[in-house]
């Protein structure tokens, strides 16, 4: 992906949500937590990756709202994110990035640029032009699943009671070299819960961060970490495609979110979750959106860093 296209992607997001110095371009509002990943007994049979055998590994977990506007109320109907950084035994790191939608909005960076332009609110009215969105969907039927899911997304009762889906496929390499492609799914052990419109109306502006802090003060919030394996004809390079529910699933382990974290994203520290950061035993697919992420992240990080240098960085993770 060219640098120009990376710049265009971040510019397009900023045009939709506004420029907020020191914040991420999307998933601007979030909560950083500490945790541990404990591999299952069967995980090492799927992949030789170092965190899938042996002892638990330390983690940072960031829950977030999908919007690039950090001032948006938590009750807004919006996708949510869950990003995980695992600290491996050799000192390296690997990341998992997931959202609460079952599919993505575009197959390519160019399509994503067009989609963001179509859904951008008009500057004068602040309203989305439904005709523009309709025209885009007429030409890109693959986006309908994600758009429909976003429009009907439940208002979460907690970050800890949502299911999150890593929309990109990865090749899991076993000890004998056999590769099977699959997608991560993070399922809350406590089950999924949501709020009604009336219940959400009574919640505070930042209720999700408060609820999570209260929850973690009592006990960890745990997630099953599953990999849904692709069948022969399932598209592994298309993040807009939803695979059937009957596909084989392997439980890789359990992620325990144990406490709020205050050791990162302070004093100019910029924390990046990049799903292309993978260890031996896990390979990337040729998904164009997945491959585009590092370039766009680099642009976003550079802009956040400039905000740090200008003294504009505020605490992003509450």
mmCIF file with all atom_site columns, N, CA, C and O in Angstrom, residues 48-68:
data_model
loop_
_atom_site.group_PDB
_atom_site.id
_atom_site.type_symbol
_atom_site.label_atom_id
_atom_site.label_alt_id
_atom_site.label_comp_id
_atom_site.label_asym_id
_atom_site.label_entity_id
_atom_site.label_seq_id
_atom_site.pdbx_PDB_ins_code
_atom_site.Cartn_x
_atom_site.Cartn_y
_atom_site.Cartn_z
_atom_site.occupancy
_atom_site.B_iso_or_equiv
_atom_site.pdbx_formal_charge
_atom_site.auth_seq_id
_atom_site.auth_comp_id
_atom_site.auth_asym_id
_atom_site.auth_atom_id
_atom_site.pdbx_PDB_model_num
ATOM 1  N N  . UNK A 1 48 ? 2.004   -23.676 16.152 1.00 0.00 ? 48 UNK A N  1
ATOM 2  C CA . UNK A 1 48 ? 3.228   -23.746 16.948 1.00 0.00 ? 48 UNK A CA 1
ATOM 3  C C  . UNK A 1 48 ? 3.587   -22.392 17.558 1.00 0.00 ? 48 UNK A C  1
ATOM 4  O O  . UNK A 1 48 ? 4.666   -22.233 18.143 1.00 0.00 ? 48 UNK A O  1
ATOM 5  N N  . UNK A 1 49 ? 2.699   -21.391 17.439 1.00 0.00 ? 49 UNK A N  1
ATOM 6  C CA . UNK A 1 49 ? 2.957   -20.063 17.991 1.00 0.00 ? 49 UNK A CA 1
ATOM 7  C C  . UNK A 1 49 ? 3.297   -20.176 19.477 1.00 0.00 ? 49 UNK A C  1
ATOM 8  O O  . UNK A 1 49 ? 2.692   -20.972 20.206 1.00 0.00 ? 49 UNK A O  1
ATOM 9  N N  . UNK A 1 50 ? 4.268   -19.404 19.960 1.00 0.00 ? 50 UNK A N  1
ATOM 10 C CA . UNK A 1 50 ? 4.786   -19.609 21.322 1.00 0.00 ? 50 UNK A CA 1
ATOM 11 C C  . UNK A 1 50 ? 3.792   -19.372 22.444 1.00 0.00 ? 50 UNK A C  1
ATOM 12 O O  . UNK A 1 50 ? 3.947   -19.924 23.532 1.00 0.00 ? 50 UNK A O  1
ATOM 13 N N  . UNK A 1 51 ? 2.751   -18.556 22.208 1.00 0.00 ? 51 UNK A N  1
ATOM 14 C CA . UNK A 1 51 ? 1.798   -18.291 23.288 1.00 0.00 ? 51 UNK A CA 1
ATOM 15 C C  . UNK A 1 51 ? 0.693   -19.335 23.352 1.00 0.00 ? 51 UNK A C  1
ATOM 16 O O  . UNK A 1 51 ? -0.189  -19.240 24.215 1.00 0.00 ? 51 UNK A O  1
ATOM 17 N N  . UNK A 1 52 ? 0.734   -20.326 22.453 1.00 0.00 ? 52 UNK A N  1
ATOM 18 C CA . UNK A 1 52 ? -0.326  -21.329 22.419 1.00 0.00 ? 52 UNK A CA 1
ATOM 19 C C  . UNK A 1 52 ? 0.084   -22.644 23.068 1.00 0.00 ? 52 UNK A C  1
ATOM 20 O O  . UNK A 1 52 ? -0.574  -23.666 22.890 1.00 0.00 ? 52 UNK A O  1
ATOM 21 N N  . UNK A 1 53 ? 1.168   -22.610 23.798 1.00 0.00 ? 53 UNK A N  1
ATOM 22 C CA . UNK A 1 53 ? 1.593   -23.780 24.576 1.00 0.00 ? 53 UNK A CA 1
ATOM 23 C C  . UNK A 1 53 ? 2.258   -23.280 25.849 1.00 0.00 ? 53 UNK A C  1
ATOM 24 O O  . UNK A 1 53 ? 2.890   -22.220 25.860 1.00 0.00 ? 53 UNK A O  1
ATOM 25 N N  . UNK A 1 54 ? 2.090   -24.015 26.912 1.00 0.00 ? 54 UNK A N  1
ATOM 26 C CA . UNK A 1 54 ? 2.786   -23.663 28.142 1.00 0.00 ? 54 UNK A CA 1
ATOM 27 C C  . UNK A 1 54 ? 2.009   -22.721 29.023 1.00 0.00 ? 54 UNK A C  1
ATOM 28 O O  . UNK A 1 54 ? 0.776   -22.735 29.090 1.00 0.00 ? 54 UNK A O  1
ATOM 29 N N  . UNK A 1 55 ? 2.756   -21.840 29.678 1.00 0.00 ? 55 UNK A N  1
ATOM 30 C CA . UNK A 1 55 ? 2.187   -20.986 30.714 1.00 0.00 ? 55 UNK A CA 1
ATOM 31 C C  . UNK A 1 55 ? 1.402   -19.824 30.128 1.00 0.00 ? 55 UNK A C  1
ATOM 32 O O  . UNK A 1 55 ? 1.477   -19.517 28.928 1.00 0.00 ? 55 UNK A O  1
ATOM 33 N N  . UNK A 1 56 ? 0.639   -19.173 30.997 1.00 0.00 ? 56 UNK A N  1
ATOM 34 C CA . UNK A 1 56 ? -0.104  -17.975 30.611 1.00 0.00 ? 56 UNK A CA 1
ATOM 35 C C  . UNK A 1 56 ? 0.860   -16.860 30.227 1.00 0.00 ? 56 UNK A C  1
ATOM 36 O O  . UNK A 1 56 ? 2.006   -16.822 30.687 1.00 0.00 ? 56 UNK A O  1
ATOM 37 N N  . UNK A 1 57 ? 0.384   -15.947 29.374 1.00 0.00 ? 57 UNK A N  1
ATOM 38 C CA . UNK A 1 57 ? 1.186   -14.783 29.002 1.00 0.00 ? 57 UNK A CA 1
ATOM 39 C C  . UNK A 1 57 ? 0.426   -13.516 29.371 1.00 0.00 ? 57 UNK A C  1
ATOM 40 O O  . UNK A 1 57 ? -0.802  -13.470 29.375 1.00 0.00 ? 57 UNK A O  1
ATOM 41 N N  . UNK A 1 58 ? 1.193   -12.469 29.660 1.00 0.00 ? 58 UNK A N  1
ATOM 42 C CA . UNK A 1 58 ? 0.613   -11.188 30.047 1.00 0.00 ? 58 UNK A CA 1
ATOM 43 C C  . UNK A 1 58 ? -0.023  -10.505 28.850 1.00 0.00 ? 58 UNK A C  1
ATOM 44 O O  . UNK A 1 58 ? 0.414   -10.689 27.709 1.00 0.00 ? 58 UNK A O  1
ATOM 45 N N  . UNK A 1 59 ? -1.036  -9.674  29.106 1.00 0.00 ? 59 UNK A N  1
ATOM 46 C CA . UNK A 1 59 ? -1.745  -8.991  28.026 1.00 0.00 ? 59 UNK A CA 1
ATOM 47 C C  . UNK A 1 59 ? -2.134  -7.577  28.429 1.00 0.00 ? 59 UNK A C  1
ATOM 48 O O  . UNK A 1 59 ? -2.324  -7.283  29.614 1.00 0.00 ? 59 UNK A O  1
ATOM 49 N N  . UNK A 1 60 ? -2.230  -6.699  27.436 1.00 0.00 ? 60 UNK A N  1
ATOM 50 C CA . UNK A 1 60 ? -2.980  -5.454  27.539 1.00 0.00 ? 60 UNK A CA 1
ATOM 51 C C  . UNK A 1 60 ? -4.205  -5.608  26.653 1.00 0.00 ? 60 UNK A C  1
ATOM 52 O O  . UNK A 1 60 ? -4.124  -6.148  25.537 1.00 0.00 ? 60 UNK A O  1
ATOM 53 N N  . UNK A 1 61 ? -5.332  -5.128  27.129 1.00 0.00 ? 61 UNK A N  1
ATOM 54 C CA . UNK A 1 61 ? -6.589  -5.207  26.390 1.00 0.00 ? 61 UNK A CA 1
ATOM 55 C C  . UNK A 1 61 ? -7.213  -3.826  26.365 1.00 0.00 ? 61 UNK A C  1
ATOM 56 O O  . UNK A 1 61 ? -7.361  -3.192  27.420 1.00 0.00 ? 61 UNK A O  1
ATOM 57 N N  . UNK A 1 62 ? -7.571  -3.360  25.181 1.00 0.00 ? 62 UNK A N  1
ATOM 58 C CA . UNK A 1 62 ? -8.234  -2.052  25.071 1.00 0.00 ? 62 UNK A CA 1
ATOM 59 C C  . UNK A 1 62 ? -9.640  -2.249  24.508 1.00 0.00 ? 62 UNK A C  1
ATOM 60 O O  . UNK A 1 62 ? -9.811  -2.751  23.388 1.00 0.00 ? 62 UNK A O  1
ATOM 61 N N  . UNK A 1 63 ? -10.641 -1.882  25.280 1.00 0.00 ? 63 UNK A N  1
ATOM 62 C CA . UNK A 1 63 ? -12.022 -1.828  24.816 1.00 0.00 ? 63 UNK A CA 1
ATOM 63 C C  . UNK A 1 63 ? -12.294 -0.418  24.306 1.00 0.00 ? 63 UNK A C  1
ATOM 64 O O  . UNK A 1 63 ? -11.797 0.568   24.875 1.00 0.00 ? 63 UNK A O  1
ATOM 65 N N  . UNK A 1 64 ? -13.125 -0.307  23.277 1.00 0.00 ? 64 UNK A N  1
ATOM 66 C CA . UNK A 1 64 ? -13.340 1.021   22.706 1.00 0.00 ? 64 UNK A CA 1
ATOM 67 C C  . UNK A 1 64 ? -14.675 1.109   21.986 1.00 0.00 ? 64 UNK A C  1
ATOM 68 O O  . UNK A 1 64 ? -15.276 0.104   21.616 1.00 0.00 ? 64 UNK A O  1
ATOM 69 N N  . UNK A 1 65 ? -15.110 2.352   21.779 1.00 0.00 ? 65 UNK A N  1
ATOM 70 C CA . UNK A 1 65 ? -16.207 2.633   20.875 1.00 0.00 ? 65 UNK A CA 1
ATOM 71 C C  . UNK A 1 65 ? -15.636 2.802   19.469 1.00 0.00 ? 65 UNK A C  1
ATOM 72 O O  . UNK A 1 65 ? -14.482 3.204   19.305 1.00 0.00 ? 65 UNK A O  1
ATOM 73 N N  . UNK A 1 66 ? -16.436 2.511   18.452 1.00 0.00 ? 66 UNK A N  1
ATOM 74 C CA . UNK A 1 66 ? -15.915 2.503   17.093 1.00 0.00 ? 66 UNK A CA 1
ATOM 75 C C  . UNK A 1 66 ? -15.635 3.874   16.517 1.00 0.00 ? 66 UNK A C  1
ATOM 76 O O  . UNK A 1 66 ? -14.779 4.038   15.643 1.00 0.00 ? 66 UNK A O  1
ATOM 77 N N  . UNK A 1 67 ? -16.319 4.874   16.966 1.00 0.00 ? 67 UNK A N  1
ATOM 78 C CA . UNK A 1 67 ? -16.247 6.214   16.397 1.00 0.00 ? 67 UNK A CA 1
ATOM 79 C C  . UNK A 1 67 ? -14.869 6.841   16.566 1.00 0.00 ? 67 UNK A C  1
ATOM 80 O O  . UNK A 1 67 ? -14.121 6.519   17.495 1.00 0.00 ? 67 UNK A O  1
ATOM 81 N N  . UNK A 1 68 ? -14.560 7.775   15.666 1.00 0.00 ? 68 UNK A N  1
ATOM 82 C CA . UNK A 1 68 ? -13.363 8.579   15.805 1.00 0.00 ? 68 UNK A CA 1
ATOM 83 C C  . UNK A 1 68 ? -13.582 9.835   16.617 1.00 0.00 ? 68 UNK A C  1
ATOM 84 O O  . UNK A 1 68 ? -12.664 10.649  16.769 1.00 0.00 ? 68 UNK A O  1
#
